[in-house]
CSV table of C-alpha atoms in Angstrom, one decimal:
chain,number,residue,atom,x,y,z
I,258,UNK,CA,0.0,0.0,0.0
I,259,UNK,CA,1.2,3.5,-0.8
I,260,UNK,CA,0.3,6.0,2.0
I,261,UNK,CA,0.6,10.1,1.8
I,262,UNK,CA,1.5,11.6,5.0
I,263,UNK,CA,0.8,15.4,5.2
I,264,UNK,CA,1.5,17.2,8.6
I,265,UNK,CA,0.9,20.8,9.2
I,266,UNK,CA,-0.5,23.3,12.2
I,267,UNK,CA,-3.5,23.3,10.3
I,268,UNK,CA,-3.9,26.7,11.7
I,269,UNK,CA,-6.6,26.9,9.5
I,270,UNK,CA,-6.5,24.2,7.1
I,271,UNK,CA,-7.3,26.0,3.9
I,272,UNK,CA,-7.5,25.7,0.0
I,273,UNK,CA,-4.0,25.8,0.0
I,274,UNK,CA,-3.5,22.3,1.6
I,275,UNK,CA,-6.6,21.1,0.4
I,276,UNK,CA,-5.3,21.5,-3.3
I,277,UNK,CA,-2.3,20.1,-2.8
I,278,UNK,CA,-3.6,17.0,-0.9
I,279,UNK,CA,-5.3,16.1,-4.0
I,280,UNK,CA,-2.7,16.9,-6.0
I,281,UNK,CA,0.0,15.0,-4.5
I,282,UNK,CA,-2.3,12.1,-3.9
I,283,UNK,CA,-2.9,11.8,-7.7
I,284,UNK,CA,0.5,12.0,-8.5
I,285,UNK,CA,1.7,9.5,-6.4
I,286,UNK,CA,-1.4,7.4,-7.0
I,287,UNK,CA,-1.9,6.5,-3.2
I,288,UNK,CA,-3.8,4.4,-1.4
I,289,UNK,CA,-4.6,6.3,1.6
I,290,UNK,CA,-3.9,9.5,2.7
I,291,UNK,CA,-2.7,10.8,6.7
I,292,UNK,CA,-3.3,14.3,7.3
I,293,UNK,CA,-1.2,14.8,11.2
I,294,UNK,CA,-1.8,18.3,13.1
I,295,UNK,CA,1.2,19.1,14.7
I,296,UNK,CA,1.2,19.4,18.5
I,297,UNK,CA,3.8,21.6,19.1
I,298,UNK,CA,5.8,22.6,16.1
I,299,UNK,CA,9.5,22.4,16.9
I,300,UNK,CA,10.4,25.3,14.0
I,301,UNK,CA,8.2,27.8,15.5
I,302,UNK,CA,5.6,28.7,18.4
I,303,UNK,CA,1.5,28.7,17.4
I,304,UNK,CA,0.3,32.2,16.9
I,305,UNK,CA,-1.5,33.7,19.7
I,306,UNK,CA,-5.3,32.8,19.6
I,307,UNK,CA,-4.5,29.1,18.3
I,308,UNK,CA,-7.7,27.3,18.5
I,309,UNK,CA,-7.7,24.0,20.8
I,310,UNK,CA,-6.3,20.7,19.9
I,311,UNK,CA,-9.8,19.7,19.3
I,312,UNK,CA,-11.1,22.4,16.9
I,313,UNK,CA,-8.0,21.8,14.8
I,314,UNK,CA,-8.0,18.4,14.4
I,315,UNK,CA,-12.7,18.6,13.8
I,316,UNK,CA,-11.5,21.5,10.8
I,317,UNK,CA,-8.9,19.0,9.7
I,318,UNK,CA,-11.0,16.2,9.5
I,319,UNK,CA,-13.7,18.1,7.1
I,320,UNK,CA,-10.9,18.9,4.8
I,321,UNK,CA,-10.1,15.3,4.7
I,322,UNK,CA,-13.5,14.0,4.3
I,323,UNK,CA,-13.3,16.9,1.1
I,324,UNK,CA,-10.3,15.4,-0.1
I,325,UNK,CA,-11.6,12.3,0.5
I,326,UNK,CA,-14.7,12.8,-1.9
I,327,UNK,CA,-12.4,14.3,-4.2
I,328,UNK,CA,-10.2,11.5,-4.5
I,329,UNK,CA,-11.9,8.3,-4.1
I,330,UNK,CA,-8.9,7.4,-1.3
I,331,UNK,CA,-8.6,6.7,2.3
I,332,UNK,CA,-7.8,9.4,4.7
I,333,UNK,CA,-7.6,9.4,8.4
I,334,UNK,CA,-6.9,12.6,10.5
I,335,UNK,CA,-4.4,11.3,12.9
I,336,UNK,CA,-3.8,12.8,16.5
I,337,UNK,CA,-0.6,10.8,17.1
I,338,UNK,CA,1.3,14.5,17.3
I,339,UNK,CA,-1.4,16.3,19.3
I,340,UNK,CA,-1.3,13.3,21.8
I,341,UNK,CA,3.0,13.3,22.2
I,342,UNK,CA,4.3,15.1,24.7
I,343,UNK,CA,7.4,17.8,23.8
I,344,UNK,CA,8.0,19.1,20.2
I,345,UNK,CA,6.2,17.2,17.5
I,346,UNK,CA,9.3,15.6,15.2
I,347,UNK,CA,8.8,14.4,12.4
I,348,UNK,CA,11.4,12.0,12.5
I,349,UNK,CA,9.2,10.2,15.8
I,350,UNK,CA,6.4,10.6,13.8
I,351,UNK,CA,7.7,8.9,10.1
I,352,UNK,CA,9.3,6.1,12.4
I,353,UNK,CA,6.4,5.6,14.4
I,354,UNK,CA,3.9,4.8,11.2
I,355,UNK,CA,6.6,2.8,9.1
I,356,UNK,CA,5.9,0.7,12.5
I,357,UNK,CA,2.2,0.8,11.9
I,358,UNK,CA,2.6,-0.1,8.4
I,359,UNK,CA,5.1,-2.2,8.0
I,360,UNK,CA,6.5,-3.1,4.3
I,361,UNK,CA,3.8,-0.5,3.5
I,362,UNK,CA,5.1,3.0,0.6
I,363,UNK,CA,5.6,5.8,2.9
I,364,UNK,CA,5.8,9.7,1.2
I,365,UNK,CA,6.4,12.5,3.2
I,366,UNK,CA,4.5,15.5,2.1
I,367,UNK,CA,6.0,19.1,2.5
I,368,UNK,CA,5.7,22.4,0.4
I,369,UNK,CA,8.9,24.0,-0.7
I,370,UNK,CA,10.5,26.2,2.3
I,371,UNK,CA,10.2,22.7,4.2
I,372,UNK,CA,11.8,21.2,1.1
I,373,UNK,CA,14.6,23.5,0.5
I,374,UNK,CA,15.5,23.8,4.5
I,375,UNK,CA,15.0,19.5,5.0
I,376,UNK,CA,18.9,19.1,5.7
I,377,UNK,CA,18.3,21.4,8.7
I,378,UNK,CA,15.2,19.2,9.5
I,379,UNK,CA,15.9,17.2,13.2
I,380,UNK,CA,17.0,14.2,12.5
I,381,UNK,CA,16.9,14.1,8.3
I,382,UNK,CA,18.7,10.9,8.1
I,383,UNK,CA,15.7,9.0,9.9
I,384,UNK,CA,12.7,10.5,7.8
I,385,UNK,CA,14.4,9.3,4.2
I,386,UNK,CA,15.4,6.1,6.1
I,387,UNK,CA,11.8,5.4,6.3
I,388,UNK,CA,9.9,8.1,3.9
I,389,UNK,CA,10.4,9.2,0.3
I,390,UNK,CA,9.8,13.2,-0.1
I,391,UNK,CA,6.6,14.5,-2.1
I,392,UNK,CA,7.5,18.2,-2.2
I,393,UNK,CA,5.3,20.6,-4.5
I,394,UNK,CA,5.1,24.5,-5.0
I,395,UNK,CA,2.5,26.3,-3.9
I,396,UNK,CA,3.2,29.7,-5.2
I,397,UNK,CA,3.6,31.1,-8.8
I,398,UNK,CA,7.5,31.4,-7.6
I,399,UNK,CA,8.2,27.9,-7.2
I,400,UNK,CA,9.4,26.6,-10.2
I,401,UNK,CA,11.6,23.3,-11.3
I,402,UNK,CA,14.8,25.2,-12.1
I,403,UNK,CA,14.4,25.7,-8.0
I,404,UNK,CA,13.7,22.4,-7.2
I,405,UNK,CA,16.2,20.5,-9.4
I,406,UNK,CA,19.1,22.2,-7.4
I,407,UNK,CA,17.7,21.1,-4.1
I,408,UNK,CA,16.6,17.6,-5.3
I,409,UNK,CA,20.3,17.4,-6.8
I,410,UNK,CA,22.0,18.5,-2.9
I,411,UNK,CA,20.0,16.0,-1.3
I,412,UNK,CA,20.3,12.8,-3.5
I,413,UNK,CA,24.2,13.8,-2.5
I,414,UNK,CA,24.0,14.1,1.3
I,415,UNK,CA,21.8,11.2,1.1
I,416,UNK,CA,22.6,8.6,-1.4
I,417,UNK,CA,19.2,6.4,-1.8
I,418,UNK,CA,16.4,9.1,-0.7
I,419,UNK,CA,13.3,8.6,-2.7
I,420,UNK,CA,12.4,12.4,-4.1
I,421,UNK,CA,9.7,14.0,-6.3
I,422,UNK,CA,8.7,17.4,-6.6
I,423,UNK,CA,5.8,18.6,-8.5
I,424,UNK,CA,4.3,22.2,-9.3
I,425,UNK,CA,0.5,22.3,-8.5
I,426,UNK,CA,-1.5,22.6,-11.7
I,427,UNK,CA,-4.0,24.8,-9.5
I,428,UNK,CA,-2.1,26.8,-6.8
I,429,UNK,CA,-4.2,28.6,-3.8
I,430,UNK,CA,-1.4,31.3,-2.7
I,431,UNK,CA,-2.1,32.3,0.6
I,432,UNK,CA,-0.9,32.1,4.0
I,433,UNK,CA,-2.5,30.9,7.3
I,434,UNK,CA,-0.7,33.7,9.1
I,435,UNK,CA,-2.7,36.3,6.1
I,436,UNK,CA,-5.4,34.1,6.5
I,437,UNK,CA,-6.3,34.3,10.2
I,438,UNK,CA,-5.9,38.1,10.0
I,439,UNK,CA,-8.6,38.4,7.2
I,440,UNK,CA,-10.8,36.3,8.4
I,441,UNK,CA,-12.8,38.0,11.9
I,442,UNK,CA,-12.6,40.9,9.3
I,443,UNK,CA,-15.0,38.8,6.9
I,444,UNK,CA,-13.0,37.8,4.5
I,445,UNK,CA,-10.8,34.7,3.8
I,446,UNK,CA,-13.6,32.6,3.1
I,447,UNK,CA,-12.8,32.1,-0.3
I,448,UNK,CA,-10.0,30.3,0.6
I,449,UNK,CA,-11.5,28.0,2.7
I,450,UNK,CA,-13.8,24.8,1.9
I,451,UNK,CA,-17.5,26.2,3.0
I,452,UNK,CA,-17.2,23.4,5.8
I,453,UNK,CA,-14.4,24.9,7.8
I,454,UNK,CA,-15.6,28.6,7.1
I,455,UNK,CA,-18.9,27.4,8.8
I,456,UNK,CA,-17.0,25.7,11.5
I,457,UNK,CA,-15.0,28.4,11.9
I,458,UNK,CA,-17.7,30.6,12.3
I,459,UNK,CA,-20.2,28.9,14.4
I,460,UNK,CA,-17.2,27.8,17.1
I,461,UNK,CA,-16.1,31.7,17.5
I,462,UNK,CA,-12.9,31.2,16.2
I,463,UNK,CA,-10.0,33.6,15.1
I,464,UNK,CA,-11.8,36.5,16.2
I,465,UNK,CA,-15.1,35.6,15.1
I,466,UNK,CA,-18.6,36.1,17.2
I,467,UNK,CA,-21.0,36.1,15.2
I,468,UNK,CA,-24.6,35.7,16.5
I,469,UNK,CA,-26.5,32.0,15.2
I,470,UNK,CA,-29.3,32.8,16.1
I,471,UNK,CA,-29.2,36.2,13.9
I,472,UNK,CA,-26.9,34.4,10.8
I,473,UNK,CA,-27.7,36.1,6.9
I,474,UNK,CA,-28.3,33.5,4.5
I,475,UNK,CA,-24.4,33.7,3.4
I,476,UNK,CA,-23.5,32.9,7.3
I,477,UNK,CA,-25.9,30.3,7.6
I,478,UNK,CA,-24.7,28.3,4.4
I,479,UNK,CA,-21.4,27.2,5.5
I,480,UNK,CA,-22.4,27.0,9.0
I,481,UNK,CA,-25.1,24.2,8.6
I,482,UNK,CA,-22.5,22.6,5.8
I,483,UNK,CA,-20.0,22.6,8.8
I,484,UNK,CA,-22.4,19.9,10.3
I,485,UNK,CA,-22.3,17.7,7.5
I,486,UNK,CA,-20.7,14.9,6.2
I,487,UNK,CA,-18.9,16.0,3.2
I,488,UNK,CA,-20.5,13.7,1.1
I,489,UNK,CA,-24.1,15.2,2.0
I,490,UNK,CA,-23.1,18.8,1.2
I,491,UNK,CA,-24.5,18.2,-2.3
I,492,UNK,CA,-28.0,16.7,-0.8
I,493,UNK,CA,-28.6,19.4,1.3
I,494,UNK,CA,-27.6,22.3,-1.4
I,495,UNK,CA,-29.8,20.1,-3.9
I,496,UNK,CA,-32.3,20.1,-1.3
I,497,UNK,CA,-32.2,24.2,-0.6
I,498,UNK,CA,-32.3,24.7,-4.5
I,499,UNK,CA,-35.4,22.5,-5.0
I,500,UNK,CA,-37.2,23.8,-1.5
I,501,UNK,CA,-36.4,27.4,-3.0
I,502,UNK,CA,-38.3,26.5,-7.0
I,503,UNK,CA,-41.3,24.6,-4.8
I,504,UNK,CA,-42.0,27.4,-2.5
I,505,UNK,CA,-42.0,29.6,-5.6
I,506,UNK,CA,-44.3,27.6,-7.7
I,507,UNK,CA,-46.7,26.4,-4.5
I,508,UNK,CA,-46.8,30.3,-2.1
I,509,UNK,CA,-44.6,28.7,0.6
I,510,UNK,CA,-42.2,31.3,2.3
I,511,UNK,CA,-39.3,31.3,0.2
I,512,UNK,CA,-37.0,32.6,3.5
I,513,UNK,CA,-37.8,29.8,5.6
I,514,UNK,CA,-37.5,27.0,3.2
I,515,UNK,CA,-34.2,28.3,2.8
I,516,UNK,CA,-33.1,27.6,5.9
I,517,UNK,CA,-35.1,24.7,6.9
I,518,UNK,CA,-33.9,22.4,3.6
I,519,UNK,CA,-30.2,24.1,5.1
I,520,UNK,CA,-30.6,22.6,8.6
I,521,UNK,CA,-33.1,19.6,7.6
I,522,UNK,CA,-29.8,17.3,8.1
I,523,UNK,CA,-27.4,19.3,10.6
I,524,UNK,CA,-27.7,15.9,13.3
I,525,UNK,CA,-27.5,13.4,10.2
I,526,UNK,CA,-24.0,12.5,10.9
I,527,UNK,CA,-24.6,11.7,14.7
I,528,UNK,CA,-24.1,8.4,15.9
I,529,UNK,CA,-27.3,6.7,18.1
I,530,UNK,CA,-25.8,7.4,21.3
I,531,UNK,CA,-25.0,11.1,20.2
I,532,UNK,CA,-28.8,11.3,19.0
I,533,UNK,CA,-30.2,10.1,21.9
I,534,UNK,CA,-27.9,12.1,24.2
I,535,UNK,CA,-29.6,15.4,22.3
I,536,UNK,CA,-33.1,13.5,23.3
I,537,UNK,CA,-32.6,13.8,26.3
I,538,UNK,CA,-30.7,17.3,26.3
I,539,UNK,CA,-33.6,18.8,24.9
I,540,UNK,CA,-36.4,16.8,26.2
I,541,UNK,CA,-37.5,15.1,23.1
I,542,UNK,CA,-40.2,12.3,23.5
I,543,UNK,CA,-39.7,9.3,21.4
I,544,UNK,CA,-42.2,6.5,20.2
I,545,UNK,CA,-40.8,2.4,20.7
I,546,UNK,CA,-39.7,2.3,16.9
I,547,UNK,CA,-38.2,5.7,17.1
I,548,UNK,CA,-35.9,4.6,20.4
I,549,UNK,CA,-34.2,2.3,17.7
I,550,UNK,CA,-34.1,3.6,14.6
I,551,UNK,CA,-31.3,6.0,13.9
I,552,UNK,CA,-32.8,7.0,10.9
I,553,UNK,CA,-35.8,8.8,12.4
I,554,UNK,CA,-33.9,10.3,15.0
I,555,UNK,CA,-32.5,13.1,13.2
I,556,UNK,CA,-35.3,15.1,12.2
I,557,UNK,CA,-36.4,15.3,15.8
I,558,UNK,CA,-33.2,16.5,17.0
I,559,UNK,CA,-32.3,18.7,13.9
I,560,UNK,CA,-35.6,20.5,14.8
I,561,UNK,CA,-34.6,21.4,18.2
I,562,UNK,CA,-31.0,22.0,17.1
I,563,UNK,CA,-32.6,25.2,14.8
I,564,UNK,CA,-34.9,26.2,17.5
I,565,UNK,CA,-32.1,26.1,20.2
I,566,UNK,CA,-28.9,27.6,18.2
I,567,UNK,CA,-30.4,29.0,15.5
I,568,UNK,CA,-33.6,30.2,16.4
I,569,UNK,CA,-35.5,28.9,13.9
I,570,UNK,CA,-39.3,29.5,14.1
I,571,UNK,CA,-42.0,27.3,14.5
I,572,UNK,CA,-42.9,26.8,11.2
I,573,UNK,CA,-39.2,26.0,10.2
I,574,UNK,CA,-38.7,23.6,13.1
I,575,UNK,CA,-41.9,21.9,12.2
I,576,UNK,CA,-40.6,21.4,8.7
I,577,UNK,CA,-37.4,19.8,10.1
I,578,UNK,CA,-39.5,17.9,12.2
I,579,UNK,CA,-41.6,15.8,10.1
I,580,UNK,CA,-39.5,15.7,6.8
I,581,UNK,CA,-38.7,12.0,7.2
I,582,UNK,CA,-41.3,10.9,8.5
I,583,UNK,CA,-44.5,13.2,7.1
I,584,UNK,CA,-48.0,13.8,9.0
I,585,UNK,CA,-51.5,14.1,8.0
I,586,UNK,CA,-52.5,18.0,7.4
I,587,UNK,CA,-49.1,18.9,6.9
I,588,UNK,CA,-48.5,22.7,5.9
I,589,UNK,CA,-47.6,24.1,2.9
I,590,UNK,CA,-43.9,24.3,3.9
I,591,UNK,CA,-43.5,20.8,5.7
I,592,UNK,CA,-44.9,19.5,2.2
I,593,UNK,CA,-42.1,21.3,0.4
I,594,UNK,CA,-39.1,20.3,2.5
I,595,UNK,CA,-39.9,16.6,2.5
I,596,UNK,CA,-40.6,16.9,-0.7
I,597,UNK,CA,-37.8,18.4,-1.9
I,598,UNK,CA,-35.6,16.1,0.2
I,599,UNK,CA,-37.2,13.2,-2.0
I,600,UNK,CA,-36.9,14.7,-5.2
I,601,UNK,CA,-33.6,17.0,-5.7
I,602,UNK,CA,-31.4,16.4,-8.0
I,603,UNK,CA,-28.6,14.2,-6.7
I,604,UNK,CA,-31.9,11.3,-5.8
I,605,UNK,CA,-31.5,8.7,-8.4
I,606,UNK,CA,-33.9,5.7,-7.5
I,607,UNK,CA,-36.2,3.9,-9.3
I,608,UNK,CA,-39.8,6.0,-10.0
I,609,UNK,CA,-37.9,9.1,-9.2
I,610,UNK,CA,-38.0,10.7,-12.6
I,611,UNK,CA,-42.1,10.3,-12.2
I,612,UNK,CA,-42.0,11.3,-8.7
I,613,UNK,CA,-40.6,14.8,-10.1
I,614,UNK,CA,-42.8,14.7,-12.6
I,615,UNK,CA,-46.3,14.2,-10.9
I,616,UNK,CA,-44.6,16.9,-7.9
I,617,UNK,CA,-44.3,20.0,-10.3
I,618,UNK,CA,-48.1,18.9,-11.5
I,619,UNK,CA,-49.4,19.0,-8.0
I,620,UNK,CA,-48.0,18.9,-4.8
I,621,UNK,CA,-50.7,17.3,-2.9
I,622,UNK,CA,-50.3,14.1,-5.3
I,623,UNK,CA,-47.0,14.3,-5.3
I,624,UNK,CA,-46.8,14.0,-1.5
I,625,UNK,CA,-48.9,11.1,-1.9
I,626,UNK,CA,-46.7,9.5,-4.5
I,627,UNK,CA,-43.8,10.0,-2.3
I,628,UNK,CA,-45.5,8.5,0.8
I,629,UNK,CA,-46.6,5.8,-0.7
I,630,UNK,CA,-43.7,4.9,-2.4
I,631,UNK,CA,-41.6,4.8,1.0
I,632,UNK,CA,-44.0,3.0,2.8
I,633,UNK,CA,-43.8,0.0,0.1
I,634,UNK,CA,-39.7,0.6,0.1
I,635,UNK,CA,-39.7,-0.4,3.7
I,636,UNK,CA,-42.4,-3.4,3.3
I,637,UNK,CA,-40.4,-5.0,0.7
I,638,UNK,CA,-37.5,-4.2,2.8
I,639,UNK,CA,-38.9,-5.7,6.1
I,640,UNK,CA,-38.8,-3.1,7.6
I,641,UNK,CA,-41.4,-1.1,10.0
I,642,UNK,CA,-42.8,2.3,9.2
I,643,UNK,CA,-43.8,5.0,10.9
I,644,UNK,CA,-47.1,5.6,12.2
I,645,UNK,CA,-47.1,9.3,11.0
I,646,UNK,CA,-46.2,8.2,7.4
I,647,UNK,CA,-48.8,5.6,7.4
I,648,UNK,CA,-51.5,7.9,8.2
I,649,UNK,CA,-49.8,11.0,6.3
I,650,UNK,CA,-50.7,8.4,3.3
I,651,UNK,CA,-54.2,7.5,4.4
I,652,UNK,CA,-55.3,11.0,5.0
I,653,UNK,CA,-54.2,12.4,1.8
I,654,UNK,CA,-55.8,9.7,0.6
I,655,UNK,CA,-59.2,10.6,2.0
I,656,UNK,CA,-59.2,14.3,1.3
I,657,UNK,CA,-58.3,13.2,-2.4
């Protein structure tokens, strides 16, 4: 197996490393990818208003899950640095993993001051005992002619050492030190995935204090795609841009299908013990088949996660509430966000195409579609379903 290590502060992980994780990881057709948060950097102290241990490695690991998505790899956000005590080496940390992964490719990521000062590195003889070098530019400055002469002084001083360089085909030029200054000013964000701008944002940090429960639609974005698995980003936009055209077409409030189909997912990614931990945080009340399935857990606690940090509105919360599950009499918006959780562009199932179809005819039929298609889905599957979905189905079908 061929394995990418990439280590860093992290100090906001940002385009920048993002870019070249992919990059690299193409080039040197891996298997898996490490991304390592330094502890405590041994070249040069952490600014002043470093976030936690904790929020860098959570920012971290939705850049990898990005990169992840992007690549079609493994990666794993390692703490092994954050968790050593003294100066995080990367000679301790090279040695430790060609332990772990025995007989196992191991590259050493590093972007070109790191590559032109390795010699000076602690302990350089160890990492190229164990490590080839990946080293790439990520300015418009770093060129081959630079790297050749470097690439050249080290195959000297030692004879063996596996080296490649690369120039990034798409280079994000910016700093974390310009970074963290730009961004409780507002800006940055552009160089940052929407993920860790909303993370950013939502834990206070760099500066940052913004109000959640007063976000503008531009705030709220990246904040509810901060809770998100990275491969659910696209649902949920889907979802926002279809909640957004039914609300149009159907007199639903436009606003607040925004930012319910936003936050109709934020507790997806829980675990059950997570979910039901938020149950009982904010007193939620659940049925026999809702104490053991994950699935329906979400919507209950995404609703009172937008009430309680957000402060979303009844109607919102009510939309959040019942868009897995449905109800009979729903409103106009609870209609459009389940709907438009069924039907946005990403779904590809069987009967979907007709689903969309018979939805932008009517919406009252196209609930019904919808609910009746679910309810034989989880039949066939062997599966119970809920109550509310049942009877969501049977009162539409009466009024009809």
């Amino acid at each position: 197996m061929k394995i990418g290590i990439y280590g860093g502060s992290f100090n906001p992980p940002h385009l920048g490393h993002m870019t070249a994780a992919i990059a690299a990881s193409a080039y040197l057709k891996l298997d898996k990818l490490l991304l390592i948060p330094t502890g405590v950097p041994p070249h040069k102290a952490l600014s002043e208003g470093t976030p936690s241990k904790e929020h860098r490695l959570a920012m971290t690991r939705l850049m990898g899950e990005q990169v992840a998505l992007e690549t079609g790899i493994e990666v794993e956000v390692s703490d092994m640095e954050m968790l050593r005590e003294g100066k995080s080496y990367t000679a301790d940390t090279v040695r430790e993993l060609h332990e772990a992964y025995p007989g196992d490719e191991l590259w050493l990521f590093m972007g070109t001051d790191m590559f032109l000062t390795f010699q000076a590195w602690h302990q350089p003889e160890k990492i190229v005992k164990y490590a080839g070098i990946c080293a790439f530019g990520r300015t418009e400055t770093d060129t081959e002619e630079l790297f050749a002469v470097q690439r050249e002084y080290l195959a000297a001083v030692f004879p063996g050492t596996r080296i490649t360089t690369m120039v990034l085909p798409n280079v994000v030029d910016i700093s974390s030190t310009a970074l963290r200054r730009a961004i409780p000013a507002g800006q940055g964000g552009r160089y940052l995935a929407p993920a860790v701008l909303g993370y950013i944002l939502r834990e206070h940090l760099y500066g940052t204090n913004l109000n959640l429960r007063r976000l503008k639609l531009q705030e709220l974005r990246p904040v509810a795609l901060s809770y998100l698995k990275a491969k659910r980003i696209a649902h949920v936009l889907g979802t926002e841009e279809t909640a957004v055209k039914l609300a149009e077409k159907y007199g639903a409030d436009v606003d607040k299908a925004r930012v319910a189909a936003l936050l109709h997912d934020c507790t997806k990614r829980l675990t059950m013990e997570e979910q039901l931990a938020l149950c009982e945080k904010y007193g939620i009340a659940l049925d026999e088949l809702e104490q053991r399935a994950l699935k329906l857990l979400h919507a209950k606690t995404g609703a009172a996660l937008a009430r309680e940090v957000f402060g979303a509105d009844d109607e919102i919360c009510n939309a959040i509430l019942w868009h897995t599950t449905g109800r009979p009499d729903m409103t106009r918006l609870e209609k459009v966000i389940y709907l438009a959780d069924f039907i946005e562009p990403s779904r590809s199932f069987p009967g979907v195409e007709a689903l969309r179809r018979t939805v932008w005819q009517d919406l009252d039929q196209g609930l019904l579609m919808g609910l009746s298609m679910t309810i034989e889905e989880m039949e066939e599957m062997g599966n119970p379903v809920h109550h509310n979905t049942i009877e969501a189905r049977d009162y539409l079908r009466g009024k009809m």
